[in-house]
Short mmCIF file of C-alpha atoms in Angstrom, two decimals:
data_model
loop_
_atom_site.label_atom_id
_atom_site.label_comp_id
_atom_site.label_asym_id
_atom_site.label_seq_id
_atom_site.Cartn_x
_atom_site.Cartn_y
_atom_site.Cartn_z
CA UNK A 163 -11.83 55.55 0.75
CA UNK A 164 -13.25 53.07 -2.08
CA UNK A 165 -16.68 53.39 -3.84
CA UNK A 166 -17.47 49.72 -5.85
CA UNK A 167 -14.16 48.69 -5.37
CA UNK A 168 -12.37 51.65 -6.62
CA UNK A 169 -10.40 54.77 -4.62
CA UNK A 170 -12.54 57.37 -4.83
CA UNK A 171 -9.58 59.29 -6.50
CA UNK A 172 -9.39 57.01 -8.92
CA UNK A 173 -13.27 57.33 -9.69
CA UNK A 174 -12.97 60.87 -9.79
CA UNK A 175 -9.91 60.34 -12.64
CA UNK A 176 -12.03 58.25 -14.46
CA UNK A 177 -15.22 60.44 -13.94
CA UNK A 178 -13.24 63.01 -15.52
CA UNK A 179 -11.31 61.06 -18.77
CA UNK A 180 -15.06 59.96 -19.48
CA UNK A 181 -16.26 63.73 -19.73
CA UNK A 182 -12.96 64.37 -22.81
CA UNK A 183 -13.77 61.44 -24.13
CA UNK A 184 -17.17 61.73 -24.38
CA UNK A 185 -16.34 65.24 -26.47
CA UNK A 186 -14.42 63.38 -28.44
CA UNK A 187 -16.93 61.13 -29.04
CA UNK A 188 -19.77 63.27 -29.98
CA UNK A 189 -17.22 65.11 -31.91
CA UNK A 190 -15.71 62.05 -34.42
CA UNK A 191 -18.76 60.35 -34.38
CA UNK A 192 -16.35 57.07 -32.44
CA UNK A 193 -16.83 55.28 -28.81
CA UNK A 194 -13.41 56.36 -27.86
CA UNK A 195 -12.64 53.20 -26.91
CA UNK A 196 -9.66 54.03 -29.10
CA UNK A 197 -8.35 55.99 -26.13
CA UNK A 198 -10.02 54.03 -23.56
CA UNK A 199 -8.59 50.68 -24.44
CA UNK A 200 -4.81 51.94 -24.54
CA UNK A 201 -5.38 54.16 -21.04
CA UNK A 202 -6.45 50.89 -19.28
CA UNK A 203 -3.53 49.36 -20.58
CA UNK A 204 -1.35 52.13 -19.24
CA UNK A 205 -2.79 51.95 -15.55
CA UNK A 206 -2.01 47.92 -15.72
CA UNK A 207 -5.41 46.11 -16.27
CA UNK A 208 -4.84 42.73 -18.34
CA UNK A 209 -5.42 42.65 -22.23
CA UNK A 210 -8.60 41.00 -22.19
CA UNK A 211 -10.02 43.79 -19.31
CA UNK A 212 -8.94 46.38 -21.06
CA UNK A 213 -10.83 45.36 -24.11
CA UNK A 214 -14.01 44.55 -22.65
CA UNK A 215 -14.20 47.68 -20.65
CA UNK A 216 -13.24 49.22 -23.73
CA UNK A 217 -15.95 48.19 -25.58
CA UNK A 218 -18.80 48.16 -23.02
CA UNK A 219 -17.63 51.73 -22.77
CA UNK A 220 -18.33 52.16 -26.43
CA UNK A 221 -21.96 50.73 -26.04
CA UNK A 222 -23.27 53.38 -23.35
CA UNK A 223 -21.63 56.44 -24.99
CA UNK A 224 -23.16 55.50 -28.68
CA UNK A 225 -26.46 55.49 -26.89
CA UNK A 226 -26.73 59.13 -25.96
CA UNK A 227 -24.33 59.60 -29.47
CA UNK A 228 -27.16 57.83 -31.59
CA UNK A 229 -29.61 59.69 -30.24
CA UNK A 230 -28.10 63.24 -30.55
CA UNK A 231 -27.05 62.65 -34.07
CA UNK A 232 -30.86 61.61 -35.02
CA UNK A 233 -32.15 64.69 -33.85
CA UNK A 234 -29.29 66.23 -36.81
CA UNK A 235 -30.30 64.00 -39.02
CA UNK A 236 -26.68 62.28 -39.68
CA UNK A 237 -27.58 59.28 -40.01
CA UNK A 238 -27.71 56.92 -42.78
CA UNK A 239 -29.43 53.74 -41.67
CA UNK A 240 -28.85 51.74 -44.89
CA UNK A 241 -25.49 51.83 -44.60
CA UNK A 242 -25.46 51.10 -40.93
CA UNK A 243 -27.83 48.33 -41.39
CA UNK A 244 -25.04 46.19 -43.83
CA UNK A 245 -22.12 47.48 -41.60
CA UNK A 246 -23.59 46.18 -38.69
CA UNK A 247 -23.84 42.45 -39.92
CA UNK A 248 -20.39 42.95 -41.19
CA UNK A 249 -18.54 44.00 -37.82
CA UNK A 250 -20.94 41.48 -35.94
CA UNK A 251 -19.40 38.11 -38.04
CA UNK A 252 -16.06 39.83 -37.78
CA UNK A 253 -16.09 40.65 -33.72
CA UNK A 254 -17.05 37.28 -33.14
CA UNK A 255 -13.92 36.12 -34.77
CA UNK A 256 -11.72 39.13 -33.35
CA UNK A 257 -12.75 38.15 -29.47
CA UNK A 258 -11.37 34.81 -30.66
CA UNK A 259 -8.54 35.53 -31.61
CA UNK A 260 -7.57 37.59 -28.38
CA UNK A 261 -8.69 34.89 -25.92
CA UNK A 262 -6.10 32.26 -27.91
CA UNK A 263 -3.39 34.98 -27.69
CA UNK A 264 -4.36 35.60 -24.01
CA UNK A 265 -3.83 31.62 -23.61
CA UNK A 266 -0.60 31.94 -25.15
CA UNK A 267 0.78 34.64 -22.93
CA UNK A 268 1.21 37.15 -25.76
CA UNK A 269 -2.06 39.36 -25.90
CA UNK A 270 -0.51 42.65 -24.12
CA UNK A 271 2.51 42.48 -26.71
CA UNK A 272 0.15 41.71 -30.25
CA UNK A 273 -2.47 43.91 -29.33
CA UNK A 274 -0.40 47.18 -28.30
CA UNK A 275 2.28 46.37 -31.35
CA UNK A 276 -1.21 46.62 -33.78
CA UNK A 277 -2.84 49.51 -32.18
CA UNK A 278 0.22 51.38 -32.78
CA UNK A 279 0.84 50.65 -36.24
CA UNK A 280 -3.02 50.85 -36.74
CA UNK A 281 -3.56 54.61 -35.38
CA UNK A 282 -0.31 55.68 -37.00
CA UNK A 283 -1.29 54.59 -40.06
CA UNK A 284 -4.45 55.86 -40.05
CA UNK A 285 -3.50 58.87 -38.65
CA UNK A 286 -1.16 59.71 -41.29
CA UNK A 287 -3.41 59.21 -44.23
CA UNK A 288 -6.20 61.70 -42.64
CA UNK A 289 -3.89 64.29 -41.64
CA UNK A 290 -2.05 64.24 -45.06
CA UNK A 291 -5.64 64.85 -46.56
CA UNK A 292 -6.58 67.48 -44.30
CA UNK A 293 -3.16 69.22 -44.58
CA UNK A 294 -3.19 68.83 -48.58
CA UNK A 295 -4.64 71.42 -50.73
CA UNK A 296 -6.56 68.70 -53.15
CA UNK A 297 -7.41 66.43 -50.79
CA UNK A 298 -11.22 66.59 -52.19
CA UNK A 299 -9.11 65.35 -55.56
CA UNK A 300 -7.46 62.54 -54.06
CA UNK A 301 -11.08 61.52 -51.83
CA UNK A 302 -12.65 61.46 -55.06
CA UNK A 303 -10.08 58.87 -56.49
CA UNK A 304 -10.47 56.64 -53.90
CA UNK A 305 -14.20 56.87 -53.40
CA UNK A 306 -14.10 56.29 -57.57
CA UNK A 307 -12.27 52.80 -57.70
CA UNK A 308 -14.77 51.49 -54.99
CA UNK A 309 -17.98 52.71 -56.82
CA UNK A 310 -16.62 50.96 -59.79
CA UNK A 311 -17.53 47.40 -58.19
CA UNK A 312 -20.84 46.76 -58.94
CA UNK A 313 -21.75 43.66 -57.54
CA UNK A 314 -25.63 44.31 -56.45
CA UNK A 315 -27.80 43.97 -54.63
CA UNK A 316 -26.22 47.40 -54.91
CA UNK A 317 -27.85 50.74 -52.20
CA UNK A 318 -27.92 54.27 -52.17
CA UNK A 319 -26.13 56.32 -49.88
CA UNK A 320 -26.50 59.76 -48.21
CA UNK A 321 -24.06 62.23 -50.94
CA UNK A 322 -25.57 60.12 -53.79
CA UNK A 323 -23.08 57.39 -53.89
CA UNK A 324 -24.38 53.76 -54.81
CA UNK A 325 -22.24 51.09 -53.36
CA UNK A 326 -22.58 47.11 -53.54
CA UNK A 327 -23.69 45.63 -50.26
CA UNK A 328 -20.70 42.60 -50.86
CA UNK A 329 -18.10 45.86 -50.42
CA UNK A 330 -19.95 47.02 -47.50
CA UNK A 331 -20.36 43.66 -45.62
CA UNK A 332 -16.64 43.09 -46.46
CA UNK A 333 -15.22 45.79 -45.27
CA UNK A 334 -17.94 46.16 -42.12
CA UNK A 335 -16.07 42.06 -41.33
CA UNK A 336 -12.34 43.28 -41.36
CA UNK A 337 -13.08 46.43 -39.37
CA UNK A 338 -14.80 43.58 -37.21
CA UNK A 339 -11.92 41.48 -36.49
CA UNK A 340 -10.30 44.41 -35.54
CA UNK A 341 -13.13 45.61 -33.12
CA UNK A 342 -12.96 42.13 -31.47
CA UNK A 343 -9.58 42.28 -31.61
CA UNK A 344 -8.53 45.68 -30.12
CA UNK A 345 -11.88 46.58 -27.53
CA UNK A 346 -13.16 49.46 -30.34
CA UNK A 347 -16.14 49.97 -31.82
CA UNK A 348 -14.25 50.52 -35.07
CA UNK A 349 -15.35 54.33 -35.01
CA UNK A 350 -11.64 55.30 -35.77
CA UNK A 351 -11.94 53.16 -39.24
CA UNK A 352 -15.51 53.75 -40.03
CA UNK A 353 -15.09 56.89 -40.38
CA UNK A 354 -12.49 57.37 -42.88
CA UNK A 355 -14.00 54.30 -45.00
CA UNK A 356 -17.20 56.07 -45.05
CA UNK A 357 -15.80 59.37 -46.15
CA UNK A 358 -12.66 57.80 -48.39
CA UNK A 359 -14.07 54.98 -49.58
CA UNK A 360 -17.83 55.31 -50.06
CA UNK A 361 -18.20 59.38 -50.76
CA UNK A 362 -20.59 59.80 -46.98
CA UNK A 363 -20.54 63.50 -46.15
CA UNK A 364 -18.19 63.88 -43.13
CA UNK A 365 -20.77 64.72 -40.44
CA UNK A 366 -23.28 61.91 -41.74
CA UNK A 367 -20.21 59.31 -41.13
CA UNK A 368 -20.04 60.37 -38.26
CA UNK A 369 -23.22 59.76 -37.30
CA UNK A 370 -23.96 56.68 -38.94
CA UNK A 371 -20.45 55.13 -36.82
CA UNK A 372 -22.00 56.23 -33.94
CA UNK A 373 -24.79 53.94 -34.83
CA UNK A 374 -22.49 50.83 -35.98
CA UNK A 375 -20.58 51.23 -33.06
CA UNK A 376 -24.07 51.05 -30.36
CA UNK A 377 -24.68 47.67 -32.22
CA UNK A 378 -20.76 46.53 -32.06
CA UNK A 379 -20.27 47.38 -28.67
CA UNK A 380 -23.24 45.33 -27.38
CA UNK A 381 -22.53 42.29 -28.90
CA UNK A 382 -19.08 42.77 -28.24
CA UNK A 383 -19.87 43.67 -24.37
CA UNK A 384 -21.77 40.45 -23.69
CA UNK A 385 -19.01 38.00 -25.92
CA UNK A 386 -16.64 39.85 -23.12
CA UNK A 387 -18.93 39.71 -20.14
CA UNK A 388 -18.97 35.97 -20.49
CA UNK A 389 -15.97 35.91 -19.48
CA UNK A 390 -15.80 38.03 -17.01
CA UNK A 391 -13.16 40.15 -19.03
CA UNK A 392 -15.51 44.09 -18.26
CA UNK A 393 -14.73 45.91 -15.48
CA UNK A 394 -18.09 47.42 -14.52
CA UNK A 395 -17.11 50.38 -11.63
CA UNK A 396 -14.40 51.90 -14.32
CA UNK A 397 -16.86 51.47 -17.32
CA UNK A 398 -19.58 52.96 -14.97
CA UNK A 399 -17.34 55.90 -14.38
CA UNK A 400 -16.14 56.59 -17.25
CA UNK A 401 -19.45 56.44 -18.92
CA UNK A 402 -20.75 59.01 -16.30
CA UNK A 403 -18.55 61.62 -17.68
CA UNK A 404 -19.12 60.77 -21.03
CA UNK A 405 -22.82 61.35 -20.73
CA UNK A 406 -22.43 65.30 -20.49
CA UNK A 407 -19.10 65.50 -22.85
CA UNK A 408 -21.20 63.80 -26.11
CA UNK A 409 -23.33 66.62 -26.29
CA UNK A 410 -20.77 68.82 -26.28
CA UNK A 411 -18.84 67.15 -29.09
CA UNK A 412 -21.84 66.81 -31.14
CA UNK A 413 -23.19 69.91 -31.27
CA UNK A 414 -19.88 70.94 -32.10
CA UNK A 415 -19.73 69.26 -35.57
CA UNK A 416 -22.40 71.62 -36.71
CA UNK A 417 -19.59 74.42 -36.16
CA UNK A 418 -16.66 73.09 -36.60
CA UNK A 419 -15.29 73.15 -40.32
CA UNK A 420 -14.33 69.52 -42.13
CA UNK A 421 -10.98 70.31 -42.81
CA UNK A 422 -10.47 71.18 -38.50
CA UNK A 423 -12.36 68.32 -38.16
CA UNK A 424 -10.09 65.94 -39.89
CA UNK A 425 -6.72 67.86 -38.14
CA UNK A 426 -8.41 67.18 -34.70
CA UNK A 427 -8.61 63.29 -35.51
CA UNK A 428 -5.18 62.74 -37.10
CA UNK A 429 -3.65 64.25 -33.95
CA UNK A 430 -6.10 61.72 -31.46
CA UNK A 431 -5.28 58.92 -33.74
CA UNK A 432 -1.39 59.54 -33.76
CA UNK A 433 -1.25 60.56 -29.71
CA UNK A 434 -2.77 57.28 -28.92
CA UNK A 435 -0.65 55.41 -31.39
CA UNK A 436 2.85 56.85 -29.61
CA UNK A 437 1.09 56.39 -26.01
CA UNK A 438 0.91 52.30 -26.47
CA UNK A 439 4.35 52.61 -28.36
CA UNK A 440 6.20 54.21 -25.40
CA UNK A 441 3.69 51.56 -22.68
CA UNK A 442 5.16 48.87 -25.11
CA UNK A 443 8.79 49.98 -24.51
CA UNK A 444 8.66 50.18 -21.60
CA UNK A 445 7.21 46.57 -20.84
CA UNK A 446 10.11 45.51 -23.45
CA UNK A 447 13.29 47.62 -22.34
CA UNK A 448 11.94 48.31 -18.75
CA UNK A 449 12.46 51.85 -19.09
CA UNK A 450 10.19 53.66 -16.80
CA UNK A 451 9.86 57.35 -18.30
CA UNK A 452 8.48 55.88 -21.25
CA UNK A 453 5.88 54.43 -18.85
CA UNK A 454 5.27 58.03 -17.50
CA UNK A 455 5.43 59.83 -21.07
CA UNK A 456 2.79 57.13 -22.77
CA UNK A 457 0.71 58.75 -19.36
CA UNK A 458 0.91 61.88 -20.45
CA UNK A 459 0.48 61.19 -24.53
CA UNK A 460 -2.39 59.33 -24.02
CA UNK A 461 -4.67 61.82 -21.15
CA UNK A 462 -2.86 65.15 -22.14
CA UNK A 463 -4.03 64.75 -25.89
CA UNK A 464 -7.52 64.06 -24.52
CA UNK A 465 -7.42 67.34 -22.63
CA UNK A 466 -5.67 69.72 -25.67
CA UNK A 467 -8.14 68.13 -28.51
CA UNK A 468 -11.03 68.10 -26.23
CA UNK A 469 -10.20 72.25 -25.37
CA UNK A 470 -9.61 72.59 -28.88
CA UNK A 471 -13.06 71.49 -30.09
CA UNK A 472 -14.49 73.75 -27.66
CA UNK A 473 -12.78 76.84 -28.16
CA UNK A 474 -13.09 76.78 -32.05
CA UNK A 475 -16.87 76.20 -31.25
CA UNK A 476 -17.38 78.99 -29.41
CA UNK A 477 -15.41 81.07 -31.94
CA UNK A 478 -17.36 79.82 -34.32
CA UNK A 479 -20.84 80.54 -32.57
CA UNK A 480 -19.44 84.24 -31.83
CA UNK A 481 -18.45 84.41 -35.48
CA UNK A 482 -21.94 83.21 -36.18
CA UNK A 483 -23.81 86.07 -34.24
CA UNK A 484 -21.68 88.55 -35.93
CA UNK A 485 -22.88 87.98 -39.43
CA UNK A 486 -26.41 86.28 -38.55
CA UNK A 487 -26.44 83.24 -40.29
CA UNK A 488 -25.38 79.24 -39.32
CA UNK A 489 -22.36 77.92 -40.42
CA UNK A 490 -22.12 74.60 -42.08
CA UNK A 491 -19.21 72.12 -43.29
#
């Protein structure tokens, strides 16, 4: 039986990837596209597809995202205001860039070979600082050098941190081309550049991506759409799922401490960087258990990290009861 064009299995699959994601989401203040982008991949869609599915998911899940992390007040609008013009000039050139690769025959190959040294590396670096005893030290070093560039117009930032708007607009661009490049809103970048680089509490980073990525994915959505490169009954799916997980995941960051936090998206970032590795093998080598492990990396982690968020939440919310007062970060 098919509903739009899909098996209704298949809906029900993607129905259900949206809900973890959509935790995840809420959670790490990011589309998720990071996941989504790699999965679509997996099942066999072209390059192109999978990226702008991947970011017209990104678009509908920062809507009810945005919203939710309003109502917390995480935002930071300044800062989301230069971003945004930043990683709009750089998607345009990104979705460039994949299109002449696409022409070329080589857009699978590039774009899995960067997402997997791009989530490794990231990964890495976050879970080292969430695993290290002074990573507030080390944060403070790096947040330090970038501070030091005053080129103004310079604005202030939630934590009390005053950055240059040339840094900001730079570094919104490169995350950009990367956006365009790969189907994400960025979310997996913004948020350690945020917290790293410009000193943003965790939770208002989170927030404030949420917000870059609404604007992102929309322009990045309708570059795609022209060419008929979205693939509206999986984003539709997917994004019906997503609509319950996000609040989940972002009431959860009012109860979940930073350091968790950071753990929980080292592990997503690293998962989905070894899922595309083992799809990549196997397109290379032909070897088809990779095919079936990158399967498992890439939905199991969703599952595990999605259960994770909620169980420490609800410890955390018993915990909370006990002794009568909130918990923050």
């Amino acid at each position: 039986m098919e509903l739009l064009g899909l098996d209704i299995l298949l809906i029900g699959f993607f129905v259900g990837f949206g809900l973890l994601i959509g935790v995840l989401f809420g959670f790490f203040g990011m589309g998720g596209s990071f996941l989504v982008t790699p999965a679509l991949l997996v099942v066999g869609y072209p390059a192109p597809v999978a990226v702008g599915s991947g970011l017209a998911f990104v678009f509908g899940t920062s809507v009810i995202g945005a919203l939710r992390h309003r109502d917390h007040g995480q935002v930071s609008y300044a800062l989301a205001a230069v971003m945004s013009l930043g990683l709009l000039f750089g998607i345009e050139i990104g979705t460039r860039i994949v299109f002449l690769l696409a022409g070329l025959g080589s857009a699978d190959v590039v774009i899995s070979a960067v997402y997997v040294g791009l989530l490794s590396a990231v990964g890495l670096f976050v879970l080292r600082d969430a695993r290290t005893a002074d990573s507030d030290v080390e944060t403070g070093r790096v947040a330090t050098g970038v501070l030091a560039i005053e080129l103004p117009p310079m604005v202030s930032l939630s934590g009390g941190a005053t950055v240059s708007v040339w840094v900001i607009f730079v570094v919104g661009s490169g995350i950009g081309v990367l956006s365009g490049c790969l189907g994400v809103g960025g979310g997996f970048l913004l948020l350690p550049v945020m917290v790293y680089g410009f000193g943003v509490p965790t939770a208002v980073a989170a927030g404030t991506s949420v917000l870059q990525i609404l604007i992102s994915g929309a322009f990045g959505t309708f570059v795609y759409a022209q060419s008929n490169a979205v693939e509206i009954p999986v984003v539709a799916a997917l994004l019906v799922g997503s609509a319950f997980g996000a609040r989940i995941g972002v009431s959860a960051t009012r109860l979940v401490n930073e350091a968790d936090l950071k753990g929980y998206f080292a592990g997503m970032l690293l998962a989905g960087g070894a899922a595309t590795a083992c799809k990549l093998a196997s397109d290379v080598y032909g070897v088809e258990p990779l095919e079936t492990g990158s399967v498992v990396l890439i939905f199991g982690t969703a599952v595990l990290v999605s259960g994770a968020i909620v169980r420490t939440s609800i410890a955390a919310l018993r915990t909370n009861r006990q002794s009568g007062s909130p918990r923050t970060h």
